[in-house]
mmCIF file of C-alpha atoms in Angstrom:
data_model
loop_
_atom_site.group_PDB
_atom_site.id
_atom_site.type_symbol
_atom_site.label_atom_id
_atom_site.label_comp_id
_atom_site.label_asym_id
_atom_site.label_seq_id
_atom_site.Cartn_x
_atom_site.Cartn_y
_atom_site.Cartn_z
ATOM 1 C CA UNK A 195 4.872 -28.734 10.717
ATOM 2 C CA UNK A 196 2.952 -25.431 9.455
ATOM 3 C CA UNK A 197 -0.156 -24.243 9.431
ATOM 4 C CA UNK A 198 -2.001 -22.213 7.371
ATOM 5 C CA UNK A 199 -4.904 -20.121 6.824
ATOM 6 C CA UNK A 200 -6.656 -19.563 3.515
ATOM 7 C CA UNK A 201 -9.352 -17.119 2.686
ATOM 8 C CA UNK A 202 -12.250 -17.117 0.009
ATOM 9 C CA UNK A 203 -13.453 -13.738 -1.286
ATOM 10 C CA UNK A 204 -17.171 -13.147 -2.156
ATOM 11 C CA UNK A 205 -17.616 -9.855 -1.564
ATOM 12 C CA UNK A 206 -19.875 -8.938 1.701
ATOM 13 C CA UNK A 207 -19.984 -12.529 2.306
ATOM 14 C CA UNK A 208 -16.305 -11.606 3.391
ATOM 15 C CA UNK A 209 -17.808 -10.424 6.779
ATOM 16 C CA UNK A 210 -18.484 -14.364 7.939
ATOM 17 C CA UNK A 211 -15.033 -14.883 7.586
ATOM 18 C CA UNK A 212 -14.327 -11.588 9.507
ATOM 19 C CA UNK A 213 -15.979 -13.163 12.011
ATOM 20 C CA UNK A 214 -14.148 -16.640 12.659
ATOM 21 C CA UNK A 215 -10.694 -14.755 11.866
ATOM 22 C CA UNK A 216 -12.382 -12.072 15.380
ATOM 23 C CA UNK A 217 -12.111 -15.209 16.984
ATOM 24 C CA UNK A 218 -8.983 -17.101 16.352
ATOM 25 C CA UNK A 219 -7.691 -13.343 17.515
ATOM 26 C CA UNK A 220 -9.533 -13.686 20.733
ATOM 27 C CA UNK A 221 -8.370 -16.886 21.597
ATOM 28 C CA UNK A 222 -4.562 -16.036 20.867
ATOM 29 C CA UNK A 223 -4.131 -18.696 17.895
ATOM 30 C CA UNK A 224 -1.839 -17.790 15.026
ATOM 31 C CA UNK A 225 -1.242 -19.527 12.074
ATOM 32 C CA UNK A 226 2.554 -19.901 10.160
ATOM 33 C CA UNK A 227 0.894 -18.175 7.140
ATOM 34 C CA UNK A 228 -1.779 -16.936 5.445
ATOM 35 C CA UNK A 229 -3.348 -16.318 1.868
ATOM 36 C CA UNK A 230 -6.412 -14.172 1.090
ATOM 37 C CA UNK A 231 -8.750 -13.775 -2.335
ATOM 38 C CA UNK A 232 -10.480 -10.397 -3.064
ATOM 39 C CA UNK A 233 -12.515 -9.483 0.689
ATOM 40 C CA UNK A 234 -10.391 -12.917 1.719
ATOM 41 C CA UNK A 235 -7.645 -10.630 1.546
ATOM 42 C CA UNK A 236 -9.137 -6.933 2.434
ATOM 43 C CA UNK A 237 -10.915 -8.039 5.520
ATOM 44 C CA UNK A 238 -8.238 -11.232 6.184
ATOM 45 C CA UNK A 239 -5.205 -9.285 6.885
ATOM 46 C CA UNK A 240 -6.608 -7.492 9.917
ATOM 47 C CA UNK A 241 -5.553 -11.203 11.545
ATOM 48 C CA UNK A 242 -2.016 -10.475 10.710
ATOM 49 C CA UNK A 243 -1.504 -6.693 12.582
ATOM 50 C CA UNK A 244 -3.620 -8.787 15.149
ATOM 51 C CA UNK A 245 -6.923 -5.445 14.721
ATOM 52 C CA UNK A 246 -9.774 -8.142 16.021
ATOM 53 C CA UNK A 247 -13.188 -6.424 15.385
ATOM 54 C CA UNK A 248 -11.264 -4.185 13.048
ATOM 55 C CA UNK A 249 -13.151 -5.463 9.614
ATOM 56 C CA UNK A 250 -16.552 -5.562 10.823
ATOM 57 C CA UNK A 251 -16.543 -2.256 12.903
ATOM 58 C CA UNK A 252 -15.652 0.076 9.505
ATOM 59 C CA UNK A 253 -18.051 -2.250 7.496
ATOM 60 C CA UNK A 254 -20.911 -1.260 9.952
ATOM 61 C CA UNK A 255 -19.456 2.559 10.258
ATOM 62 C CA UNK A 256 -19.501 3.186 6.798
ATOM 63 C CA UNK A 257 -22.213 1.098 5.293
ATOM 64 C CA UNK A 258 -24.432 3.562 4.167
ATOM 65 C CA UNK A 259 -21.495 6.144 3.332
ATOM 66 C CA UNK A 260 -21.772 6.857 -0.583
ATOM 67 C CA UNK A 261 -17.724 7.151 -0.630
ATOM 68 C CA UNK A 262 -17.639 3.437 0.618
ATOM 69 C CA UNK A 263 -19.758 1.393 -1.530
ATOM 70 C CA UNK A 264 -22.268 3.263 -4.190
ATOM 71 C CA UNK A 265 -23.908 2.628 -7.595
ATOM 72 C CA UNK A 266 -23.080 6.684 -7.203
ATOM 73 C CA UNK A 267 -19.203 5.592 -6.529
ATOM 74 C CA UNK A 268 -19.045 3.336 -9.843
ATOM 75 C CA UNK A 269 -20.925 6.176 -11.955
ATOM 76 C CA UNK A 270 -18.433 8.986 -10.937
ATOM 77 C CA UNK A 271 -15.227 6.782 -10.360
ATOM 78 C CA UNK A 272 -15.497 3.160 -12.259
ATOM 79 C CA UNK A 273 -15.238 1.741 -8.549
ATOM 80 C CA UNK A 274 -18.609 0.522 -7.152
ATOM 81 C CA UNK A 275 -16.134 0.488 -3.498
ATOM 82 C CA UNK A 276 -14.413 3.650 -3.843
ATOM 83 C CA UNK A 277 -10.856 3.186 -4.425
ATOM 84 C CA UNK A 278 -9.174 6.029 -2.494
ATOM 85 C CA UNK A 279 -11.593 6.156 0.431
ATOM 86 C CA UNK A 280 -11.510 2.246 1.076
ATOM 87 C CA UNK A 281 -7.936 1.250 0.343
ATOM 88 C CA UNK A 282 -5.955 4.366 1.773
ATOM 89 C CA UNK A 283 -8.623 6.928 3.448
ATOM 90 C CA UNK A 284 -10.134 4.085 5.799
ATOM 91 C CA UNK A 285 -7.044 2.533 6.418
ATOM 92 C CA UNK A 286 -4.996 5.916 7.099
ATOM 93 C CA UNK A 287 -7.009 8.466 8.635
ATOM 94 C CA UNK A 288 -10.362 7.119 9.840
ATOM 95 C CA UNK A 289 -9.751 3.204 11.160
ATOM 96 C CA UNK A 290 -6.271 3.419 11.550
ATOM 97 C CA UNK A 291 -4.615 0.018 10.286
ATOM 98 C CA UNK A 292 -1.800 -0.928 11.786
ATOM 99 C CA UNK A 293 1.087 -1.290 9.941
ATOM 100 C CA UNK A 294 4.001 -1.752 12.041
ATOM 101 C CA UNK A 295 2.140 -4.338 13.702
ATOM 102 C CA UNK A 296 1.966 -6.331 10.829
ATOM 103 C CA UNK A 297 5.320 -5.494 9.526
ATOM 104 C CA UNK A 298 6.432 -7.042 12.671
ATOM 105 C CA UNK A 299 4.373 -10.432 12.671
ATOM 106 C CA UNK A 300 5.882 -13.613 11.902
ATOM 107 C CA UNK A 301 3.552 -14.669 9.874
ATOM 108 C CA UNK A 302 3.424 -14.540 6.081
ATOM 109 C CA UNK A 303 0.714 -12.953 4.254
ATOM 110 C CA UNK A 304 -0.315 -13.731 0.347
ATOM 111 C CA UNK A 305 -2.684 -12.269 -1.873
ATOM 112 C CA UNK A 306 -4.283 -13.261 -4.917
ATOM 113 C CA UNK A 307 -4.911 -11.523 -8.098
ATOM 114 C CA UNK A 308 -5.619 -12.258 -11.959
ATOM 115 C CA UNK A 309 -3.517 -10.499 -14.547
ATOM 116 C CA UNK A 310 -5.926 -9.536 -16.907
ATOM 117 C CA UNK A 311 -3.077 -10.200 -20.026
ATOM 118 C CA UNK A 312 -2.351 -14.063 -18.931
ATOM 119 C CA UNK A 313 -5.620 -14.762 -17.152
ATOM 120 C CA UNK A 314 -3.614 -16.346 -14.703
ATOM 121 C CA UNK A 315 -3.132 -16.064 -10.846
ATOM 122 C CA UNK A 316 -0.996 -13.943 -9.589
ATOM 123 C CA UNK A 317 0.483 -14.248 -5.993
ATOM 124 C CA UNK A 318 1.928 -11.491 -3.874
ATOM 125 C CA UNK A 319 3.702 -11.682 -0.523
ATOM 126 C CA UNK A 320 2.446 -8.764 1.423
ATOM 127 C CA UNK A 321 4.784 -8.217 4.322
ATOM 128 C CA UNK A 322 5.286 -4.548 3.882
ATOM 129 C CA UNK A 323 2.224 -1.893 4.171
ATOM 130 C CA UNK A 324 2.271 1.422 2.194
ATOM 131 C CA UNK A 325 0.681 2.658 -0.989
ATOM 132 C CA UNK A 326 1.970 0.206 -3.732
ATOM 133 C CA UNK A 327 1.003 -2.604 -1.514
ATOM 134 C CA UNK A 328 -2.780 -1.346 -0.544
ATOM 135 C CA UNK A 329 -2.760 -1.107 -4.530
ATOM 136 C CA UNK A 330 -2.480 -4.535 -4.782
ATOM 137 C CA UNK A 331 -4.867 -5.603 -1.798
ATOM 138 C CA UNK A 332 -7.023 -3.532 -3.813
ATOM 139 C CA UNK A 333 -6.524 -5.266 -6.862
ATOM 140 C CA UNK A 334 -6.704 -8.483 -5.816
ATOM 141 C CA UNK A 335 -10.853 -7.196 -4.567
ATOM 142 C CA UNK A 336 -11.482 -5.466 -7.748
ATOM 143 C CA UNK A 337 -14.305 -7.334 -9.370
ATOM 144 C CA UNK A 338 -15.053 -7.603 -13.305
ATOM 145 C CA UNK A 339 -17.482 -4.589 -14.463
ATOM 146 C CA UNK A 340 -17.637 -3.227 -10.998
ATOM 147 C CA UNK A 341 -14.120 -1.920 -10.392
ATOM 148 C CA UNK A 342 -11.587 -0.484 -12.680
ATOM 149 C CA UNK A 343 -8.275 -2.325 -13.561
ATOM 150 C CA UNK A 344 -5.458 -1.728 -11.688
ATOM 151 C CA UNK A 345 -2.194 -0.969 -12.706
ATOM 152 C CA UNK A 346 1.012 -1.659 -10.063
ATOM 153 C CA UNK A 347 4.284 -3.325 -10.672
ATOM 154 C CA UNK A 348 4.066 -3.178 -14.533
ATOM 155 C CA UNK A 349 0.617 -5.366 -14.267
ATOM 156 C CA UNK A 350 -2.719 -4.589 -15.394
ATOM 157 C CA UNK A 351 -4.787 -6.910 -12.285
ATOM 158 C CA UNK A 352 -8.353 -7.559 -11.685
ATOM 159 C CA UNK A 353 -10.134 -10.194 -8.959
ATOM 160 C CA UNK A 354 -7.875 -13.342 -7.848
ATOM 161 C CA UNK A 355 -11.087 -14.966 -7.732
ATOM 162 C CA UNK A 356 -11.272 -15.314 -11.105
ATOM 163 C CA UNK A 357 -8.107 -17.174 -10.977
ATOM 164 C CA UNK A 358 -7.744 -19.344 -8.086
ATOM 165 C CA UNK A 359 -10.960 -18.624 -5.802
ATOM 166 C CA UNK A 360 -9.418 -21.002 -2.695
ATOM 167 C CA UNK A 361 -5.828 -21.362 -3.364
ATOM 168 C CA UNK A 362 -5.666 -24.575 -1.251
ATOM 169 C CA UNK A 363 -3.258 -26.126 -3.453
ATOM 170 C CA UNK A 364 -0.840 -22.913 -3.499
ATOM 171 C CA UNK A 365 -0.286 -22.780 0.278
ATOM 172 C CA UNK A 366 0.363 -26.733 -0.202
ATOM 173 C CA UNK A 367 2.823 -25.903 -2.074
ATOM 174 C CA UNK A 368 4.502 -23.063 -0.033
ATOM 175 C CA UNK A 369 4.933 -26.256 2.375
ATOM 176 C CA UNK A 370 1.783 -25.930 4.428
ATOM 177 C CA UNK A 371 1.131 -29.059 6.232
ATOM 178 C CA UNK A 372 -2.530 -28.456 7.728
ATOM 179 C CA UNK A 373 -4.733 -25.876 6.470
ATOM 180 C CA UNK A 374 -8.020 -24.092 8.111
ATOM 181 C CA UNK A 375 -9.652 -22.829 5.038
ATOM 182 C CA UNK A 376 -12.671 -20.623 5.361
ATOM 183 C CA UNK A 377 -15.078 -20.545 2.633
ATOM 184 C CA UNK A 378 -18.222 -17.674 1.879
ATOM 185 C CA UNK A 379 -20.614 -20.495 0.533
ATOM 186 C CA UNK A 380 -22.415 -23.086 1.783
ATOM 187 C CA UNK A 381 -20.735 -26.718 1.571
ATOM 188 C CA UNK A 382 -23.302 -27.801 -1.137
ATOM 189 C CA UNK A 383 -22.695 -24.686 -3.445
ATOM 190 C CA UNK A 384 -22.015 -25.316 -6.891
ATOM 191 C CA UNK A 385 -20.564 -22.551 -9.200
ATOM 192 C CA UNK A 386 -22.747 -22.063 -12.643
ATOM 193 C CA UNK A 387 -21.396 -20.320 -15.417
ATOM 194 C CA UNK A 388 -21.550 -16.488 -15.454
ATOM 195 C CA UNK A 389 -24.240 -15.205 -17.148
ATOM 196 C CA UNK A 390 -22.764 -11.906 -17.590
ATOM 197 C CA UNK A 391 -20.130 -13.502 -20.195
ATOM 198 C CA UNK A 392 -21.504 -11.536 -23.285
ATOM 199 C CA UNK A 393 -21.341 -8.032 -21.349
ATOM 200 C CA UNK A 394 -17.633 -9.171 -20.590
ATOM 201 C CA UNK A 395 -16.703 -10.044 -23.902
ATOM 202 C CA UNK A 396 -17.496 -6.740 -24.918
ATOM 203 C CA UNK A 397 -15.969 -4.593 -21.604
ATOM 204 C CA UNK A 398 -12.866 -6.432 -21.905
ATOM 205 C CA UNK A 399 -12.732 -7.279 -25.738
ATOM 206 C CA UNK A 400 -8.520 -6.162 -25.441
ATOM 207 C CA UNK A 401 -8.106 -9.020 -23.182
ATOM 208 C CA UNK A 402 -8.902 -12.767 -24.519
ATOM 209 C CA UNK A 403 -7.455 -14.530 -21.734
ATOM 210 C CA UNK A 404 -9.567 -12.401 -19.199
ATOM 211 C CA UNK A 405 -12.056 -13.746 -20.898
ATOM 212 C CA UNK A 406 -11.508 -17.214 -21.477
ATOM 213 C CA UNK A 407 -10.682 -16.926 -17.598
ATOM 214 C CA UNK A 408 -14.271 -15.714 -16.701
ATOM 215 C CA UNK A 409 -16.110 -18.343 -18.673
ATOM 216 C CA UNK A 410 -14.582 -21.434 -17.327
ATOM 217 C CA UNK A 411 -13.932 -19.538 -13.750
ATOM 218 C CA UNK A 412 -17.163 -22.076 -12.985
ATOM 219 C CA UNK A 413 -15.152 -25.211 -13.643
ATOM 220 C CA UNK A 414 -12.308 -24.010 -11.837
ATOM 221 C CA UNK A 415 -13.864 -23.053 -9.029
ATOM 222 C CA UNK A 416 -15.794 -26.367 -8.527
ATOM 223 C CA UNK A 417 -12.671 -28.080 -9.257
ATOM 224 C CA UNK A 418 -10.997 -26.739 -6.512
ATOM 225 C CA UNK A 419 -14.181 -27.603 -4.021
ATOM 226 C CA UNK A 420 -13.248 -31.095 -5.139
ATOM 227 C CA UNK A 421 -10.369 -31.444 -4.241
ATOM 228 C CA UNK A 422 -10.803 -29.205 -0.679
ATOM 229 C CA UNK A 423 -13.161 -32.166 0.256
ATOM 230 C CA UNK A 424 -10.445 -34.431 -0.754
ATOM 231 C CA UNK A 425 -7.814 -32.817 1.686
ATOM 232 C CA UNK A 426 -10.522 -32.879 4.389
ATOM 233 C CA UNK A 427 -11.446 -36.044 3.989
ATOM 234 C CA UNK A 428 -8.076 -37.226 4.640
ATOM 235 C CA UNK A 429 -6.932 -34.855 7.349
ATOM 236 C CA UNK A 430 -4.960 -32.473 6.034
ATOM 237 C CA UNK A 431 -7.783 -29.046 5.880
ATOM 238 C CA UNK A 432 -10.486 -28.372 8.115
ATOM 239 C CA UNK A 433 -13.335 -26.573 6.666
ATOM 240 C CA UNK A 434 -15.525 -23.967 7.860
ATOM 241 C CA UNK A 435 -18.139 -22.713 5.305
ATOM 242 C CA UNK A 436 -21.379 -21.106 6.469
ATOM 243 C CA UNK A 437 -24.625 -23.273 7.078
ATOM 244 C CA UNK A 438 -26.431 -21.452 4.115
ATOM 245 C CA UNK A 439 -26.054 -18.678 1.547
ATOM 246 C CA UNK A 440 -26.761 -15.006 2.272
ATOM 247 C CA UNK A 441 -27.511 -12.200 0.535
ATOM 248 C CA UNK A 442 -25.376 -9.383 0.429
ATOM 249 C CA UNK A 443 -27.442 -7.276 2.920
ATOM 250 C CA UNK A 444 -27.024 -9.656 5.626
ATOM 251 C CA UNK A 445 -24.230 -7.830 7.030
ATOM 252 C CA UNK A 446 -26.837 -5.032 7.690
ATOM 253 C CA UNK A 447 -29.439 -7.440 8.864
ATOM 254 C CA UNK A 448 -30.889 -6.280 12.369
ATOM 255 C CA UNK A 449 -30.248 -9.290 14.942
ATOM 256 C CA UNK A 450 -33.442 -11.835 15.151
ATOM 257 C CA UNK A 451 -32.339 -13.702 18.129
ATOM 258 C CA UNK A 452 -29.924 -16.572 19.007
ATOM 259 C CA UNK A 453 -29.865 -20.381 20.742
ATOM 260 C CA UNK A 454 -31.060 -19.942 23.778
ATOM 261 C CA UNK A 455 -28.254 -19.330 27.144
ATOM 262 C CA UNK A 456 -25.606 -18.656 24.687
ATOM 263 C CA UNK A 457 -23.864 -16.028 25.578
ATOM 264 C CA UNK A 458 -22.803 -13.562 22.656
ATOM 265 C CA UNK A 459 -22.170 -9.394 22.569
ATOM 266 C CA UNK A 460 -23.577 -6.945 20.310
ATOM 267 C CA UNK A 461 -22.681 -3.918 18.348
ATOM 268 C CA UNK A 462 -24.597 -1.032 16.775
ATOM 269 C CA UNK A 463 -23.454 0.249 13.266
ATOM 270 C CA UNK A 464 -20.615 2.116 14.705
ATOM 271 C CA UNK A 465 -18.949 -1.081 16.249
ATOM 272 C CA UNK A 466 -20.124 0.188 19.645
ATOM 273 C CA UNK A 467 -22.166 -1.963 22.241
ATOM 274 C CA UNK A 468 -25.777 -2.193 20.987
ATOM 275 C CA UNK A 469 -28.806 -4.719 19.632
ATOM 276 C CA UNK A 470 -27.466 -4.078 15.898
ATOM 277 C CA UNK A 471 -26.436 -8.162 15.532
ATOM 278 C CA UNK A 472 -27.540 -11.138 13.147
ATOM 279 C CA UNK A 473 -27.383 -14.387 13.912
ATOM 280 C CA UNK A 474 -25.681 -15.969 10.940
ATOM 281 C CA UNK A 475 -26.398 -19.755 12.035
ATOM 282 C CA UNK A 476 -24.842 -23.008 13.263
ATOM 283 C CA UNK A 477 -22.811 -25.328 11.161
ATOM 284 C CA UNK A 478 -21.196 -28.785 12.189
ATOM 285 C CA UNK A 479 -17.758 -29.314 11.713
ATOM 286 C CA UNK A 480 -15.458 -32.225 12.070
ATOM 287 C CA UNK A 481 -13.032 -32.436 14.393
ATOM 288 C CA UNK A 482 -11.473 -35.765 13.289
ATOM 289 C CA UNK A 483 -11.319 -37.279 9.624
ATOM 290 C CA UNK A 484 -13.228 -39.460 10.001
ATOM 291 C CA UNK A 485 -16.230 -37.074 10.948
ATOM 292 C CA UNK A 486 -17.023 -38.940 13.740
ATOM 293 C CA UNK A 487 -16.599 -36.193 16.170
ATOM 294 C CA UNK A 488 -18.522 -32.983 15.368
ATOM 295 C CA UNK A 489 -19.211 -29.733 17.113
ATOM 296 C CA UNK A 490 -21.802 -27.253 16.318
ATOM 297 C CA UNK A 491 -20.187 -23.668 14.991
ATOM 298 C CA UNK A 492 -22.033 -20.830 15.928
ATOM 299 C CA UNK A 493 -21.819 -17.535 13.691
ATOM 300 C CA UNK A 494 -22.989 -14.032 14.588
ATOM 301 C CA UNK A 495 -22.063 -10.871 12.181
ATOM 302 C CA UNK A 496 -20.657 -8.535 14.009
ATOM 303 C CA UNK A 497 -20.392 -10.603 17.266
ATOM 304 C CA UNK A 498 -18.388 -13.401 18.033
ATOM 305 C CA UNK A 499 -18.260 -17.092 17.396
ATOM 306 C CA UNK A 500 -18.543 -19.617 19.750
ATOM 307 C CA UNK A 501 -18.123 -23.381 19.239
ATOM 308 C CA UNK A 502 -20.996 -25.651 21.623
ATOM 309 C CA UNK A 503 -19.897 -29.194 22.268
ATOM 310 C CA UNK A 504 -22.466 -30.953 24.960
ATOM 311 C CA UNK A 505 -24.362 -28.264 27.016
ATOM 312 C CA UNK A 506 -21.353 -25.394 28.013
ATOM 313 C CA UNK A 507 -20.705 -23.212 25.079
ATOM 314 C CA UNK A 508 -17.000 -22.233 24.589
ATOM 315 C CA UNK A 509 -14.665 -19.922 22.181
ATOM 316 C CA UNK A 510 -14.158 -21.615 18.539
ATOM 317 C CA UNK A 511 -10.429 -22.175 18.223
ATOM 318 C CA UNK A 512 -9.747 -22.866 22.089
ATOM 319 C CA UNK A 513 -11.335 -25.923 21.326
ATOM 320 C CA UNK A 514 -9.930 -26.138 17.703
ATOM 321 C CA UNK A 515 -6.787 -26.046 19.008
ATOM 322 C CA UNK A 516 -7.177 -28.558 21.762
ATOM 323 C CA UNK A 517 -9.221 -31.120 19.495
ATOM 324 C CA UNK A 518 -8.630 -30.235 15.309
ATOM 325 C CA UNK A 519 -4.250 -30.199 15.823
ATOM 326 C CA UNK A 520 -4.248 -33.428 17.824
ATOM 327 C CA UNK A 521 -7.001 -35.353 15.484
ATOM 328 C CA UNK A 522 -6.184 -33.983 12.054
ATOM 329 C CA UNK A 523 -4.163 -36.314 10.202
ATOM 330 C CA UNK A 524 -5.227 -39.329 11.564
ATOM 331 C CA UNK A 525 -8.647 -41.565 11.936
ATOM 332 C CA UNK A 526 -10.928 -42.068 15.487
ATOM 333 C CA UNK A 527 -10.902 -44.758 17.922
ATOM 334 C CA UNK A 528 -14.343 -46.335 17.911
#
């Protein structure tokens, strides 16, 4: 049997799946594969070189750095997060990612892009790190209107979110048996249709299928929530999704305090020890399909996550891998 991992994007929102993916490193669990969407896959494939606390500590270093994220970034460059300073400068010089590391894990790594001529997904096996491959990690987190299009391997790509958001149904196929799939919005979101269609039509008037991508990307993307419930429903995905929707500042949010006795561990903007923490919230998941058994999730930005179950709070996927591989797949005793 495998098991796989699969990663929404949504931009900052990234950073509460930075979180959970901090803790499956801390408690040693692996997964067979994994795929990653836009910041699914920027922030996701820290798990694979095995760099816990790698995401969140150059989010919080370079937050307020111009060359990182800027309205001033998109004027001068086209890239609201500058290209050259995120995808090679960061990773190269200044947090060091780790690339034989991941060259040398087992596991398999996917990301997902959208070629802007077919509107269609695009999936690349990232096993390899140097420049043509950041270019594609890049592409597959360059949004519509925000980021320019990227050109590598004879494609012109843009977002995989416009595409597939949650490519469930692609690790299926790859032969994933049981999936953890880790979503940005709450478990009651539903997608509208972009309002920023018109500006589109005009910004990427040489590309119809773009287009026709971005309009329905709504139905798509609520499509695939449907049938994610499905698979959890019957036991074959467990979800984790975050108990409500944040802004993108949240990241930056100062901490505002925590359930009482549980033990967590801060960090100040440069990823060192410090009171610079939010408290992201608890969520309930399932740890059977029927639902019967539930444990409460909670989720701190730039801290750690730690799964309660009676009174004595413990690590998340210690007890995920105790209780979700043993129930998944099959229904509780009453």
């Amino acid at each position: 049997m495998k098991y796989g991992l699969v990663l929404e994007g949504g931009a900052m929102r990234g950073l509460f799946t930075a979180g959970v993916t901090d803790v499956l490193m801390e408690n040693g669990i692996s997964f067979d594969g994994a795929v990653g969407v836009s910041a699914g896959a920027a922030f996701g494939c820290n798990i694979k070189s095995g760099q816990n606390g790698r995401a969140i500590r150059y989010n919080l270093r370079f937050a307020e750095d111009e060359r990182f994220c800027s309205v001033k970034s998109l004027v001068k460059t086209g890239d609201m997060f500058g290209a050259e300073f995120c995808y090679h400068t960061i990773p190269n010089e200044l947090d060091i990612f780790d690339s034989a590391a991941f060259e040398a894990s087992p596991m398999d790594f996917w990301l997902v892009c959208t070629d802007i001529l077919t509107g269609k997904a695009v999936y690349h096996r990232m096993n390899r790190v140097n420049y043509s491959e950041l270019e594609w990690m890049r592409a597959s987190a360059s949004m519509p209107m925000f980021s320019r299009i990227v050109e590598v391997s004879g494609r012109k790509l843009l977002d995989g979110g416009i595409a597939d958001s949650i490519p469930l149904r692609f690790m299926e196929k790859q032969g994933y048996d049981k999936n953890v799939v880790i979503v940005t919005q709450p478990r009651d979101y539903v997608k509208h249709r972009n309002k920023a269609i018109p500006l589109l039509k005009i910004a990427y008037r040489k590309y119809p299928d773009l287009i026709k991508a971005c309009a329905e990307r709504h139905k798509m993307y609520n499509k695939e929530l449907r049938y994610i419930r499905r698979s959890e429903s019957e036991g074959r995905t467990l979800v984790i999704a975050p108990p409500r929707k944040a802004s993108c500042r949240t990241y930056r949010a100062r901490y505002r305090g925590a359930p009482g006795s549980l033990p967590h561990r801060t960090h100040d903007r440069h990823g060192k020890p410090g009171q610079n923490k939010k408290f992201y919230g608890k969520i309930k998941i399932p740890l059977c399909s029927r639902g019967t058994h539930t444990a409460t999730l909670y989720v701190f930005i730039g801290g750690e996550t730690f799964l309660r179950k009676g009174s004595s709070p413990e690590p998340l996927f210690q007890r995920l891998l105790i209780e979700f591989c043993p129930h998944i797949g099959r229904t509780c005793k009453k």
